Amino acid sequence: MYVFKCTKLCRRVAHHNVPDRRPRVVKMEEVGTEGDMENAEPLSAENYAAEAMAADMDPWIIFDARKTPRAEFEGWLESNRPSLVSRYGDEEGGTGPVGWIAVLGPDHCPSTGDVAGLQEGWEKLLPSGRPISFQTVKELALNHGVLTGKWLMHLDTGFKVDHAWESIARAVLDGKIAQAKVSPRCPKPDNKHVICVYNQAFTDEDQVMRLDAVIRAAGVKCPLSYKPDVYTYLGIYRNNRWKLCPTIYESKFDLECVPRRSHIVNKVTSTEVT
């Protein structure tokens, strides 16, 4: 078992690559903020970004399949079920806060994107007067090679999240998914866990669709939403001032269709992809 603690701060959000820089994870994507969860009282994008940074700065529990014997996986998985790991720790039990629980696959490669350059470009763009749109953000991401993204799923604590996380974690261990993470249990009322499953390029629609298929093949049937990491790095969450939707795809699994499959909608173009 590995515990990772981030020590570097970006101006707007924490880095998300692991193990060199923790997984591009949610950043909200976090502990209930990735994917922008519904709350009783709406929070600003700045509030979501602050929560995301706090989670990223706390220690992570990581199973790195590149370094850890496969024989240790079962014990690690059982000991670190998301429903049992507390986000803020337990002083009486002697455990500290945990930002994320993550699994890195045997072929995982940290992203080489220029996050600092991306954020500098964003700071220059804001006062330029240019319209802020998905295309503007996409152009910035392409220019700096920050292309990773993730499918998000939000699940109740207990059996639902533990079962889904086990399925996803095993797919990562088998090399079908490069990396994934899940938020620990949060004491806030009605706060759900978020599982983030990553791919290399949000600009490659075929790649995004293939990852959805892998998630569904693992047995996950709940609704999914897809968020480019560039939005997380720039602090663009729900209720942002530019009225940008931080997720660009939506996937709903059709149990009545034969054969069963996902119905995926591109939220940017409002078109059905599958």
PDB file of C-alpha atoms in Angstrom:
ATOM      1  CA  MET A   1       0.000   0.000   0.000  1.00  0.00           C
ATOM      2  CA  TYR A   2       1.207   3.469  -0.857  1.00  0.00           C
ATOM      3  CA  VAL A   3       0.137   6.728   0.729  1.00  0.00           C
ATOM      4  CA  PHE A   4       0.764   9.777  -1.408  1.00  0.00           C
ATOM      5  CA  LYS A   5       0.847  13.348  -0.192  1.00  0.00           C
ATOM      6  CA  CYS A   6       0.983  16.281  -2.580  1.00  0.00           C
ATOM      7  CA  THR A   7       3.336  19.110  -1.684  1.00  0.00           C
ATOM      8  CA  LYS A   8       2.979  21.393  -4.696  1.00  0.00           C
ATOM      9  CA  LEU A   9       0.298  23.982  -5.241  1.00  0.00           C
ATOM     10  CA  CYS A  10      -0.793  25.401  -8.545  1.00  0.00           C
ATOM     11  CA  ARG A  11      -2.243  28.881  -8.573  1.00  0.00           C
ATOM     12  CA  ARG A  12      -5.773  27.660  -9.121  1.00  0.00           C
ATOM     13  CA  VAL A  13      -5.979  23.929  -8.456  1.00  0.00           C
ATOM     14  CA  ALA A  14      -3.753  21.121  -7.282  1.00  0.00           C
ATOM     15  CA  HIS A  15      -1.914  18.916  -9.769  1.00  0.00           C
ATOM     16  CA  HIS A  16      -3.549  15.554 -10.482  1.00  0.00           C
ATOM     17  CA  ASN A  17      -0.936  13.111 -11.715  1.00  0.00           C
ATOM     18  CA  VAL A  18       0.338  10.130  -9.807  1.00  0.00           C
ATOM     19  CA  PRO A  19       2.717   9.068  -8.628  1.00  0.00           C
ATOM     20  CA  ASP A  20       4.893  11.935  -9.853  1.00  0.00           C
ATOM     21  CA  ARG A  21       1.924  14.257  -9.531  1.00  0.00           C
ATOM     22  CA  ARG A  22      -1.196  12.673  -8.209  1.00  0.00           C
ATOM     23  CA  PRO A  23      -3.703  11.253 -10.660  1.00  0.00           C
ATOM     24  CA  ARG A  24      -5.490  13.823 -12.595  1.00  0.00           C
ATOM     25  CA  VAL A  25      -8.280  13.357 -10.493  1.00  0.00           C
ATOM     26  CA  VAL A  26     -10.766  15.003  -9.408  1.00  0.00           C
ATOM     27  CA  LYS A  27      -9.994  17.616  -8.561  1.00  0.00           C
ATOM     28  CA  MET A  28     -13.404  18.281  -7.464  1.00  0.00           C
ATOM     29  CA  GLU A  29     -13.135  16.238  -9.060  1.00  0.00           C
ATOM     30  CA  GLU A  30     -13.426  16.775  -5.138  1.00  0.00           C
ATOM     31  CA  VAL A  31     -14.807  14.353  -2.704  1.00  0.00           C
ATOM     32  CA  GLY A  32     -18.221  14.892  -4.006  1.00  0.00           C
ATOM     33  CA  THR A  33     -17.307  17.887  -6.109  1.00  0.00           C
ATOM     34  CA  GLU A  34     -16.014  16.180  -9.304  1.00  0.00           C
ATOM     35  CA  GLY A  35     -18.806  16.119 -11.748  1.00  0.00           C
ATOM     36  CA  ASP A  36     -20.349  18.873  -9.666  1.00  0.00           C
ATOM     37  CA  MET A  37     -22.681  17.270  -7.202  1.00  0.00           C
ATOM     38  CA  GLU A  38     -26.054  18.699  -6.287  1.00  0.00           C
ATOM     39  CA  ASN A  39     -26.154  20.478  -2.933  1.00  0.00           C
ATOM     40  CA  ALA A  40     -28.918  21.906  -0.806  1.00  0.00           C
ATOM     41  CA  GLU A  41     -27.438  25.352  -1.322  1.00  0.00           C
ATOM     42  CA  PRO A  42     -25.627  26.103  -4.596  1.00  0.00           C
ATOM     43  CA  LEU A  43     -21.917  26.730  -4.219  1.00  0.00           C
ATOM     44  CA  SER A  44     -19.750  28.819  -6.498  1.00  0.00           C
ATOM     45  CA  ALA A  45     -17.147  27.317  -8.813  1.00  0.00           C
ATOM     46  CA  GLU A  46     -14.519  28.789  -6.492  1.00  0.00           C
ATOM     47  CA  ASN A  47     -15.938  26.798  -3.556  1.00  0.00           C
ATOM     48  CA  TYR A  48     -15.819  23.586  -5.587  1.00  0.00           C
ATOM     49  CA  ALA A  49     -12.235  24.299  -6.647  1.00  0.00           C
ATOM     50  CA  ALA A  50     -11.202  24.922  -3.037  1.00  0.00           C
ATOM     51  CA  GLU A  51     -12.689  21.594  -1.923  1.00  0.00           C
ATOM     52  CA  ALA A  52     -10.956  19.862  -4.806  1.00  0.00           C
ATOM     53  CA  MET A  53      -7.595  21.337  -3.880  1.00  0.00           C
ATOM     54  CA  ALA A  54      -8.048  20.330  -0.247  1.00  0.00           C
ATOM     55  CA  ALA A  55      -8.663  16.706  -1.243  1.00  0.00           C
ATOM     56  CA  ASP A  56      -5.692  16.670  -3.593  1.00  0.00           C
ATOM     57  CA  MET A  57      -3.404  18.083  -0.917  1.00  0.00           C
ATOM     58  CA  ASP A  58      -4.269  15.405   1.640  1.00  0.00           C
ATOM     59  CA  PRO A  59      -2.577  11.965   1.529  1.00  0.00           C
ATOM     60  CA  TRP A  60      -3.760   9.465  -1.073  1.00  0.00           C
ATOM     61  CA  ILE A  61      -3.959   5.708  -0.648  1.00  0.00           C
ATOM     62  CA  ILE A  62      -2.524   4.221  -3.856  1.00  0.00           C
ATOM     63  CA  PHE A  63      -2.051   0.736  -5.249  1.00  0.00           C
ATOM     64  CA  ASP A  64       0.563   0.984  -8.004  1.00  0.00           C
ATOM     65  CA  ALA A  65       0.442  -2.169 -10.128  1.00  0.00           C
ATOM     66  CA  ARG A  66       3.810  -1.263 -11.644  1.00  0.00           C
ATOM     67  CA  LYS A  67       5.548  -1.638  -8.282  1.00  0.00           C
ATOM     68  CA  THR A  68       3.340  -3.739  -6.014  1.00  0.00           C
ATOM     69  CA  PRO A  69       2.956  -7.539  -6.333  1.00  0.00           C
ATOM     70  CA  ARG A  70      -0.457  -8.560  -7.632  1.00  0.00           C
ATOM     71  CA  ALA A  71      -0.785 -10.935  -4.677  1.00  0.00           C
ATOM     72  CA  GLU A  72      -1.157  -7.924  -2.367  1.00  0.00           C
ATOM     73  CA  PHE A  73      -4.117  -6.463  -4.247  1.00  0.00           C
ATOM     74  CA  GLU A  74      -6.914  -8.422  -2.540  1.00  0.00           C
ATOM     75  CA  GLY A  75      -5.790  -7.407   0.934  1.00  0.00           C
ATOM     76  CA  TRP A  76      -5.302  -3.796  -0.134  1.00  0.00           C
ATOM     77  CA  LEU A  77      -8.746  -3.645  -1.722  1.00  0.00           C
ATOM     78  CA  GLU A  78     -10.474  -5.112   1.344  1.00  0.00           C
ATOM     79  CA  SER A  79      -8.620  -2.815   3.763  1.00  0.00           C
ATOM     80  CA  ASN A  80      -9.370   0.324   1.775  1.00  0.00           C
ATOM     81  CA  ARG A  81     -13.015   0.038   0.812  1.00  0.00           C
ATOM     82  CA  PRO A  82     -14.233   3.602   0.118  1.00  0.00           C
ATOM     83  CA  SER A  83     -17.228   3.214   2.439  1.00  0.00           C
ATOM     84  CA  LEU A  84     -14.862   2.519   5.353  1.00  0.00           C
ATOM     85  CA  VAL A  85     -12.100   5.055   4.689  1.00  0.00           C
ATOM     86  CA  SER A  86     -12.906   8.428   6.260  1.00  0.00           C
ATOM     87  CA  ARG A  87     -12.219  11.587   4.286  1.00  0.00           C
ATOM     88  CA  TYR A  88     -11.244  13.482   7.432  1.00  0.00           C
ATOM     89  CA  GLY A  89      -9.741  10.635   9.436  1.00  0.00           C
ATOM     90  CA  ASP A  90     -10.424   9.533  12.983  1.00  0.00           C
ATOM     91  CA  GLU A  91      -8.443  11.130  15.803  1.00  0.00           C
ATOM     92  CA  GLU A  92      -9.495   8.478  18.298  1.00  0.00           C
ATOM     93  CA  GLY A  93      -8.576   5.719  15.885  1.00  0.00           C
ATOM     94  CA  GLY A  94      -5.295   7.379  15.026  1.00  0.00           C
ATOM     95  CA  THR A  95      -6.009   7.778  11.315  1.00  0.00           C
ATOM     96  CA  GLY A  96      -5.482  10.976   9.355  1.00  0.00           C
ATOM     97  CA  PRO A  97      -7.418  12.507   6.453  1.00  0.00           C
ATOM     98  CA  VAL A  98      -7.423  10.806   3.050  1.00  0.00           C
ATOM     99  CA  GLY A  99      -7.922  12.736  -0.180  1.00  0.00           C
ATOM    100  CA  TRP A 100      -8.382   9.842  -2.633  1.00  0.00           C
ATOM    101  CA  ILE A 101      -8.045   6.093  -3.012  1.00  0.00           C
ATOM    102  CA  ALA A 102      -6.413   5.268  -6.366  1.00  0.00           C
ATOM    103  CA  VAL A 103      -5.201   2.368  -8.499  1.00  0.00           C
ATOM    104  CA  LEU A 104      -2.535   2.773 -11.183  1.00  0.00           C
ATOM    105  CA  GLY A 105      -2.447   0.136 -13.907  1.00  0.00           C
ATOM    106  CA  PRO A 106       0.614  -1.855 -15.029  1.00  0.00           C
ATOM    107  CA  ASP A 107       1.018   0.369 -18.100  1.00  0.00           C
ATOM    108  CA  HIS A 108       0.185   3.685 -16.439  1.00  0.00           C
ATOM    109  CA  CYS A 109       2.245   6.645 -17.678  1.00  0.00           C
ATOM    110  CA  PRO A 110       1.994  10.057 -15.985  1.00  0.00           C
ATOM    111  CA  SER A 111       0.818  12.813 -18.281  1.00  0.00           C
ATOM    112  CA  THR A 112       3.446  15.133 -19.713  1.00  0.00           C
ATOM    113  CA  GLY A 113       1.100  18.075 -20.266  1.00  0.00           C
ATOM    114  CA  ASP A 114       2.215  21.582 -19.318  1.00  0.00           C
ATOM    115  CA  VAL A 115      -0.283  22.422 -16.581  1.00  0.00           C
ATOM    116  CA  ALA A 116       1.609  25.518 -15.420  1.00  0.00           C
ATOM    117  CA  GLY A 117       1.696  26.852 -18.983  1.00  0.00           C
ATOM    118  CA  LEU A 118      -2.008  26.078 -19.365  1.00  0.00           C
ATOM    119  CA  GLN A 119      -2.868  28.108 -16.283  1.00  0.00           C
ATOM    120  CA  GLU A 120      -0.637  30.993 -17.365  1.00  0.00           C
ATOM    121  CA  GLY A 121      -2.347  31.017 -20.749  1.00  0.00           C
ATOM    122  CA  TRP A 122      -5.734  31.065 -19.024  1.00  0.00           C
ATOM    123  CA  GLU A 123      -4.754  34.056 -16.881  1.00  0.00           C
ATOM    124  CA  LYS A 124      -3.752  35.928 -20.034  1.00  0.00           C
ATOM    125  CA  LEU A 125      -6.910  34.898 -21.867  1.00  0.00           C
ATOM    126  CA  LEU A 126      -9.366  36.136 -19.235  1.00  0.00           C
ATOM    127  CA  PRO A 127      -8.685  39.887 -19.645  1.00  0.00           C
ATOM    128  CA  SER A 128      -8.268  39.628 -23.431  1.00  0.00           C
ATOM    129  CA  GLY A 129     -11.941  40.069 -24.221  1.00  0.00           C
ATOM    130  CA  ARG A 130     -12.125  36.826 -26.207  1.00  0.00           C
ATOM    131  CA  PRO A 131     -15.299  34.798 -25.627  1.00  0.00           C
ATOM    132  CA  ILE A 132     -14.831  31.943 -23.150  1.00  0.00           C
ATOM    133  CA  SER A 133     -16.325  28.791 -24.668  1.00  0.00           C
ATOM    134  CA  PHE A 134     -15.646  25.069 -24.944  1.00  0.00           C
ATOM    135  CA  GLN A 135     -13.673  25.699 -28.136  1.00  0.00           C
ATOM    136  CA  THR A 136     -11.554  28.350 -26.418  1.00  0.00           C
ATOM    137  CA  VAL A 137     -10.715  26.010 -23.551  1.00  0.00           C
ATOM    138  CA  LYS A 138     -10.089  23.104 -25.949  1.00  0.00           C
ATOM    139  CA  GLU A 139      -7.651  25.221 -27.964  1.00  0.00           C
ATOM    140  CA  LEU A 140      -5.773  26.115 -24.786  1.00  0.00           C
ATOM    141  CA  ALA A 141      -5.626  22.448 -23.766  1.00  0.00           C
ATOM    142  CA  LEU A 142      -4.291  21.395 -27.171  1.00  0.00           C
ATOM    143  CA  ASN A 143      -1.628  24.100 -27.119  1.00  0.00           C
ATOM    144  CA  HIS A 144      -0.287  22.833 -23.782  1.00  0.00           C
ATOM    145  CA  GLY A 145      -0.857  19.106 -24.208  1.00  0.00           C
ATOM    146  CA  VAL A 146      -3.300  18.841 -21.297  1.00  0.00           C
ATOM    147  CA  LEU A 147      -5.696  16.339 -22.853  1.00  0.00           C
ATOM    148  CA  THR A 148      -6.582  13.767 -20.200  1.00  0.00           C
ATOM    149  CA  GLY A 149     -10.151  13.355 -19.034  1.00  0.00           C
ATOM    150  CA  LYS A 150     -12.341  11.045 -16.991  1.00  0.00           C
ATOM    151  CA  TRP A 151     -15.694   9.375 -16.794  1.00  0.00           C
ATOM    152  CA  LEU A 152     -17.364  10.176 -13.462  1.00  0.00           C
ATOM    153  CA  MET A 153     -19.949   8.233 -11.499  1.00  0.00           C
ATOM    154  CA  HIS A 154     -21.579   9.269  -8.218  1.00  0.00           C
ATOM    155  CA  LEU A 155     -22.684   6.521  -5.845  1.00  0.00           C
ATOM    156  CA  ASP A 156     -24.145   6.137  -2.368  1.00  0.00           C
ATOM    157  CA  THR A 157     -21.822   4.924   0.356  1.00  0.00           C
ATOM    158  CA  GLY A 158     -21.926   1.279   1.344  1.00  0.00           C
ATOM    159  CA  PHE A 159     -22.382  -1.681  -0.987  1.00  0.00           C
ATOM    160  CA  LYS A 160     -23.026   0.362  -4.143  1.00  0.00           C
ATOM    161  CA  VAL A 161     -19.764   2.280  -4.134  1.00  0.00           C
ATOM    162  CA  ASP A 162     -17.693  -0.617  -2.777  1.00  0.00           C
ATOM    163  CA  HIS A 163     -18.990  -3.005  -5.458  1.00  0.00           C
ATOM    164  CA  ALA A 164     -18.525  -0.534  -8.325  1.00  0.00           C
ATOM    165  CA  TRP A 165     -15.057   0.453  -7.106  1.00  0.00           C
ATOM    166  CA  GLU A 166     -13.975  -3.186  -6.849  1.00  0.00           C
ATOM    167  CA  SER A 167     -15.062  -3.781 -10.455  1.00  0.00           C
ATOM    168  CA  ILE A 168     -13.233  -0.697 -11.717  1.00  0.00           C
ATOM    169  CA  ALA A 169     -10.113  -1.364  -9.629  1.00  0.00           C
ATOM    170  CA  ARG A 170      -9.847  -4.914 -11.009  1.00  0.00           C
ATOM    171  CA  ALA A 171     -10.134  -3.582 -14.559  1.00  0.00           C
ATOM    172  CA  VAL A 172      -7.231  -1.232 -13.807  1.00  0.00           C
ATOM    173  CA  LEU A 173      -5.172  -4.077 -12.335  1.00  0.00           C
ATOM    174  CA  ASP A 174      -5.809  -6.116 -15.502  1.00  0.00           C
ATOM    175  CA  GLY A 175      -4.591  -3.256 -17.702  1.00  0.00           C
ATOM    176  CA  LYS A 176      -7.988  -2.491 -19.244  1.00  0.00           C
ATOM    177  CA  ILE A 177      -7.993   0.971 -17.639  1.00  0.00           C
ATOM    178  CA  ALA A 178      -4.898   3.111 -17.060  1.00  0.00           C
ATOM    179  CA  GLN A 179      -5.897   4.625 -13.733  1.00  0.00           C
ATOM    180  CA  ALA A 180      -8.895   5.303 -11.525  1.00  0.00           C
ATOM    181  CA  LYS A 181      -9.674   6.863  -8.169  1.00  0.00           C
ATOM    182  CA  VAL A 182     -12.535   7.064  -5.691  1.00  0.00           C
ATOM    183  CA  SER A 183     -13.328   9.553  -2.955  1.00  0.00           C
ATOM    184  CA  PRO A 184     -13.444   8.293   0.649  1.00  0.00           C
ATOM    185  CA  ARG A 185     -16.531   8.436   2.862  1.00  0.00           C
ATOM    186  CA  CYS A 186     -17.544  11.988   3.715  1.00  0.00           C
ATOM    187  CA  PRO A 187     -19.623  12.751   6.837  1.00  0.00           C
ATOM    188  CA  LYS A 188     -21.685  15.442   5.116  1.00  0.00           C
ATOM    189  CA  PRO A 189     -25.377  14.518   4.769  1.00  0.00           C
ATOM    190  CA  ASP A 190     -26.329  13.025   1.390  1.00  0.00           C
ATOM    191  CA  ASN A 191     -22.733  13.317   0.175  1.00  0.00           C
ATOM    192  CA  LYS A 192     -21.983  10.643  -2.419  1.00  0.00           C
ATOM    193  CA  HIS A 193     -18.716   9.056  -3.443  1.00  0.00           C
ATOM    194  CA  VAL A 194     -17.287   9.876  -6.859  1.00  0.00           C
ATOM    195  CA  ILE A 195     -15.305   7.395  -8.955  1.00  0.00           C
ATOM    196  CA  CYS A 196     -13.097   8.834 -11.710  1.00  0.00           C
ATOM    197  CA  VAL A 197     -11.883   6.650 -14.583  1.00  0.00           C
ATOM    198  CA  TYR A 198      -9.231   8.217 -16.832  1.00  0.00           C
ATOM    199  CA  ASN A 199      -8.204   8.228 -20.473  1.00  0.00           C
ATOM    200  CA  GLN A 200      -5.473  10.051 -22.377  1.00  0.00           C
ATOM    201  CA  ALA A 201      -7.374  12.393 -24.705  1.00  0.00           C
ATOM    202  CA  PHE A 202     -10.769  14.038 -24.302  1.00  0.00           C
ATOM    203  CA  THR A 203     -10.393  15.183 -27.921  1.00  0.00           C
ATOM    204  CA  ASP A 204     -10.452  11.553 -29.161  1.00  0.00           C
ATOM    205  CA  GLU A 205     -14.146  10.659 -29.162  1.00  0.00           C
ATOM    206  CA  ASP A 206     -13.518   7.038 -30.151  1.00  0.00           C
ATOM    207  CA  GLN A 207     -11.171   6.649 -27.183  1.00  0.00           C
ATOM    208  CA  VAL A 208     -13.767   8.151 -24.837  1.00  0.00           C
ATOM    209  CA  MET A 209     -16.410   5.756 -26.182  1.00  0.00           C
ATOM    210  CA  ARG A 210     -14.100   2.745 -25.771  1.00  0.00           C
ATOM    211  CA  LEU A 211     -13.503   3.641 -22.142  1.00  0.00           C
ATOM    212  CA  ASP A 212     -17.255   3.806 -21.564  1.00  0.00           C
ATOM    213  CA  ALA A 213     -17.520   0.303 -23.037  1.00  0.00           C
ATOM    214  CA  VAL A 214     -14.821  -1.000 -20.677  1.00  0.00           C
ATOM    215  CA  ILE A 215     -16.621   0.515 -17.684  1.00  0.00           C
ATOM    216  CA  ARG A 216     -19.912  -1.069 -18.754  1.00  0.00           C
ATOM    217  CA  ALA A 217     -18.209  -4.424 -19.351  1.00  0.00           C
ATOM    218  CA  ALA A 218     -16.944  -4.261 -15.768  1.00  0.00           C
ATOM    219  CA  GLY A 219     -20.574  -4.282 -14.644  1.00  0.00           C
ATOM    220  CA  VAL A 220     -21.191  -0.597 -13.928  1.00  0.00           C
ATOM    221  CA  LYS A 221     -24.675   0.425 -15.083  1.00  0.00           C
ATOM    222  CA  CYS A 222     -25.187   3.801 -13.368  1.00  0.00           C
ATOM    223  CA  PRO A 223     -25.254   7.115 -15.299  1.00  0.00           C
ATOM    224  CA  LEU A 224     -21.828   8.522 -16.198  1.00  0.00           C
ATOM    225  CA  SER A 225     -20.608  11.985 -17.124  1.00  0.00           C
ATOM    226  CA  TYR A 226     -17.308  12.846 -18.808  1.00  0.00           C
ATOM    227  CA  LYS A 227     -15.122  15.773 -17.787  1.00  0.00           C
ATOM    228  CA  PRO A 228     -11.884  16.966 -19.431  1.00  0.00           C
ATOM    229  CA  ASP A 229      -9.143  17.561 -16.859  1.00  0.00           C
ATOM    230  CA  VAL A 230      -8.493  20.981 -18.357  1.00  0.00           C
ATOM    231  CA  TYR A 231     -11.688  22.204 -16.685  1.00  0.00           C
ATOM    232  CA  THR A 232     -10.461  20.950 -13.332  1.00  0.00           C
ATOM    233  CA  TYR A 233      -7.023  22.526 -13.703  1.00  0.00           C
ATOM    234  CA  LEU A 234      -8.619  25.863 -14.568  1.00  0.00           C
ATOM    235  CA  GLY A 235     -11.072  25.722 -11.671  1.00  0.00           C
ATOM    236  CA  ILE A 236     -14.115  25.507 -13.954  1.00  0.00           C
ATOM    237  CA  TYR A 237     -16.895  23.813 -12.014  1.00  0.00           C
ATOM    238  CA  ARG A 238     -20.646  24.070 -11.864  1.00  0.00           C
ATOM    239  CA  ASN A 239     -22.006  27.608 -11.375  1.00  0.00           C
ATOM    240  CA  ASN A 240     -18.965  29.195 -13.050  1.00  0.00           C
ATOM    241  CA  ARG A 241     -19.139  32.780 -14.299  1.00  0.00           C
ATOM    242  CA  TRP A 242     -18.827  31.753 -17.964  1.00  0.00           C
ATOM    243  CA  LYS A 243     -21.818  29.394 -17.728  1.00  0.00           C
ATOM    244  CA  LEU A 244     -19.736  26.551 -19.146  1.00  0.00           C
ATOM    245  CA  CYS A 245     -20.928  23.008 -18.517  1.00  0.00           C
ATOM    246  CA  PRO A 246     -17.860  21.215 -17.072  1.00  0.00           C
ATOM    247  CA  THR A 247     -18.922  17.825 -18.459  1.00  0.00           C
ATOM    248  CA  ILE A 248     -19.035  17.224 -22.212  1.00  0.00           C
ATOM    249  CA  TYR A 249     -20.545  13.714 -22.506  1.00  0.00           C
ATOM    250  CA  GLU A 250     -23.371  11.930 -20.720  1.00  0.00           C
ATOM    251  CA  SER A 251     -23.795   8.143 -20.736  1.00  0.00           C
ATOM    252  CA  LYS A 252     -26.909   6.237 -19.688  1.00  0.00           C
ATOM    253  CA  PHE A 253     -27.018   2.449 -19.855  1.00  0.00           C
ATOM    254  CA  ASP A 254     -30.063   1.022 -21.623  1.00  0.00           C
ATOM    255  CA  LEU A 255     -31.115  -2.209 -19.894  1.00  0.00           C
ATOM    256  CA  GLU A 256     -33.990  -2.786 -22.322  1.00  0.00           C
ATOM    257  CA  CYS A 257     -31.963  -2.541 -25.520  1.00  0.00           C
ATOM    258  CA  VAL A 258     -30.817  -5.788 -27.167  1.00  0.00           C
ATOM    259  CA  PRO A 259     -27.911  -6.025 -26.998  1.00  0.00           C
ATOM    260  CA  ARG A 260     -27.640  -3.797 -23.924  1.00  0.00           C
ATOM    261  CA  ARG A 261     -25.554  -0.699 -24.527  1.00  0.00           C
ATOM    262  CA  SER A 262     -24.892   2.882 -23.501  1.00  0.00           C
ATOM    263  CA  HIS A 263     -26.709   5.840 -24.970  1.00  0.00           C
ATOM    264  CA  ILE A 264     -24.105   8.615 -25.050  1.00  0.00           C
ATOM    265  CA  VAL A 265     -24.855  12.258 -25.791  1.00  0.00           C
ATOM    266  CA  ASN A 266     -22.303  14.921 -26.714  1.00  0.00           C
ATOM    267  CA  LYS A 267     -23.411  17.822 -24.509  1.00  0.00           C
ATOM    268  CA  VAL A 268     -21.397  20.363 -26.491  1.00  0.00           C
ATOM    269  CA  THR A 269     -23.140  19.628 -29.791  1.00  0.00           C
ATOM    270  CA  SER A 270     -26.346  18.157 -28.304  1.00  0.00           C
ATOM    271  CA  THR A 271     -26.014  15.117 -30.559  1.00  0.00           C
ATOM    272  CA  GLU A 272     -26.346  11.399 -29.772  1.00  0.00           C
ATOM    273  CA  VAL A 273     -23.045   9.587 -30.227  1.00  0.00           C
ATOM    274  CA  THR A 274     -24.235   6.022 -29.618  1.00  0.00           C
TER     275      THR A 274
END
